[in-house]
Steps between C-alpha positions, in 0.01 A plus 500: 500500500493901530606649174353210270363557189100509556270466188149518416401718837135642449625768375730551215630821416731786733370804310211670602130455325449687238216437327472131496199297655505481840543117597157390564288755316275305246727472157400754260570230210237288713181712371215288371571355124296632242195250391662249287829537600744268416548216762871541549448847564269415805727229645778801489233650689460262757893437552552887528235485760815393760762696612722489847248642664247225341659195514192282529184572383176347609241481159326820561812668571615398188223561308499859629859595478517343170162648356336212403142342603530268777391221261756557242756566726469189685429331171837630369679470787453095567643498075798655640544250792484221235802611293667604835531910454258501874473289736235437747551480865322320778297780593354559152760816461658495147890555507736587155642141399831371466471447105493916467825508681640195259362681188651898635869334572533475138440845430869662381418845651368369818692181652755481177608840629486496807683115447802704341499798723488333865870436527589849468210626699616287771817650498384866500249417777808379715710816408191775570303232768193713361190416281654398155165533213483333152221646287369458131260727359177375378233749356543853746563319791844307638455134575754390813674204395729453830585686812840402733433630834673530859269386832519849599466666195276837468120416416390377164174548365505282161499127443714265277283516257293797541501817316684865532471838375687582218533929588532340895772281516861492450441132267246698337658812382783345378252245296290823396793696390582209216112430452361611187458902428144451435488314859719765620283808385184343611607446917636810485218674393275304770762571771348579831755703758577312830459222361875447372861536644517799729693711212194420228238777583407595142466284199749766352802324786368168352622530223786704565608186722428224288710668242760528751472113538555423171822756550661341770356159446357440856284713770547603815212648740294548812142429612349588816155321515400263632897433691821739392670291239810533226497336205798417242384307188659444173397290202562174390508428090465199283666524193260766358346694732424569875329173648527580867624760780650393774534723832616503894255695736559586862389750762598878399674555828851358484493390145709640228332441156836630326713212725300223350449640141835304411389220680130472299612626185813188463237285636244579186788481295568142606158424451494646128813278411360200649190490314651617193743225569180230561314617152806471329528135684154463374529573141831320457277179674249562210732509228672143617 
């Protein structure tokens, strides 16, 4: 049915590149372990080996994208099909199991958030009838927890999932501008022009706009490559601190970023109160 929300597309995010790994390109955190390394750190290997570009791997594929042997990757890799985190197909291609997906819905700023956020996200999505993004920070990169998004929607590049720019997306400058000041200090001085919204040239506007964020309490901005975009995010907040950003992207021409800042900003809101609402659910449980 035209206009139905559509998740999980190959791609997963409406704004831009940045500097994030291109889908496909061999994971950086995929380099060969160190001799001796610890064996959970090569199995982390081996899973980070797939992406949605990579969905099935045949051994040597594997063992390459991961950075492993052949022989220890295959060695690994049948321990993993035992306790379910890959499975192995017909063909002899390895595919990510079901018992990572059972294990990740229990993580609170993954599927507990996006469990407590979907109801207003739905609504927002059939208000704009554009992408609608839920994003959590993790390290200098924002991890996309959901996206709500029309049939004919602009193009996405980003998966459910995958990872975004922090200085390249609307999610991620609102999650920067709350991120710690060492954090902070340290993208800015790394900043690379054209690589950002269209109004961040110098790592001087970076942080002239992330300061502005933290003023008005959302952001609102442009990016050209790789499709003409708008972006309105705003952040989402636990009882203590920022634990989310939540945002509305659609193509430049035609959309007004200051019509739907009301829109996103009572929808974060919402969110805030609702999960402030759940923990406080949650401790009183605890106490009983």
């Amino acid at each position: 049915m035209n206009g139905t929300p559509v998740n999980g597309r190959p791609e997963g995010s409406a704004e831009g590149p940045g500097a994030a790994r291109e889908e496909g390109a061999p994971r950086r955190r995929g380099r060969k372990p160190a001799a001796g390394s610890p064996v959970i750190d090569r199995a982390f290997a081996l899973l980070g080996a797939f992406d949605s570009g990579h969905r099935a791997l045949t051994p040597a594929d594997l063992a390459q994208r991961g950075g492993l042997p052949r022989s220890s990757a295959l060695r690994l890799a049948r321990s993993l099909v035992r306790v379910g985190a890959l499975e192995r197909r017909e063909d002899g291609r390895f595919v990510v199991g079901l018992r990572l997906l059972e294990t990740a819905s229990l993580a609170p700023r993954g599927h507990g958030l996006r469990a407590v956020a979907m109801p207003y996200m739905e609504d927002l999505f059939h208000v704009t009838r554009q992408h609608v993004l839920l994003a959590v920070r993790e390290g200098e990169e924002a991890v996309l927890v959901e996206r709500l998004s029309a049939r004919d929607a602009s193009p996405v590049r980003y998966r459910v999932g995958g990872r975004l720019p922090l200085a390249a997306t609307g999610v991620g400058l609102v999650l920067l501008a709350f991120a710690p000041p060492a954090l902070q200090e340290h993208l800015i001085a790394t900043y690379e022009p054209g690589r950002g919204h269209d109004d961040i040239r110098t790592p001087a506007e970076l942080r002239r706009l992330l300061a502005e964020i933290r003023l008005a309490d959302h952001a609102e901005g442009t990016q050209t490559r790789p499709w003409p975009v708008s972006t309105v995010a705003a952040p989402v907040r636990d009882s203590t601190s920022v634990v989310a950003a939540l945002s509305v992207v659609a193509p430049r021409e035609g959309f007004s970023g200051a019509g739907f800042t009301p829109a996103v900003r009572a929808t974060a809101r919402a969110v805030s109160r609702a999960l402030r609402g759940d923990e406080a659910g949650a401790g009183g449980a605890g106490r009983a």
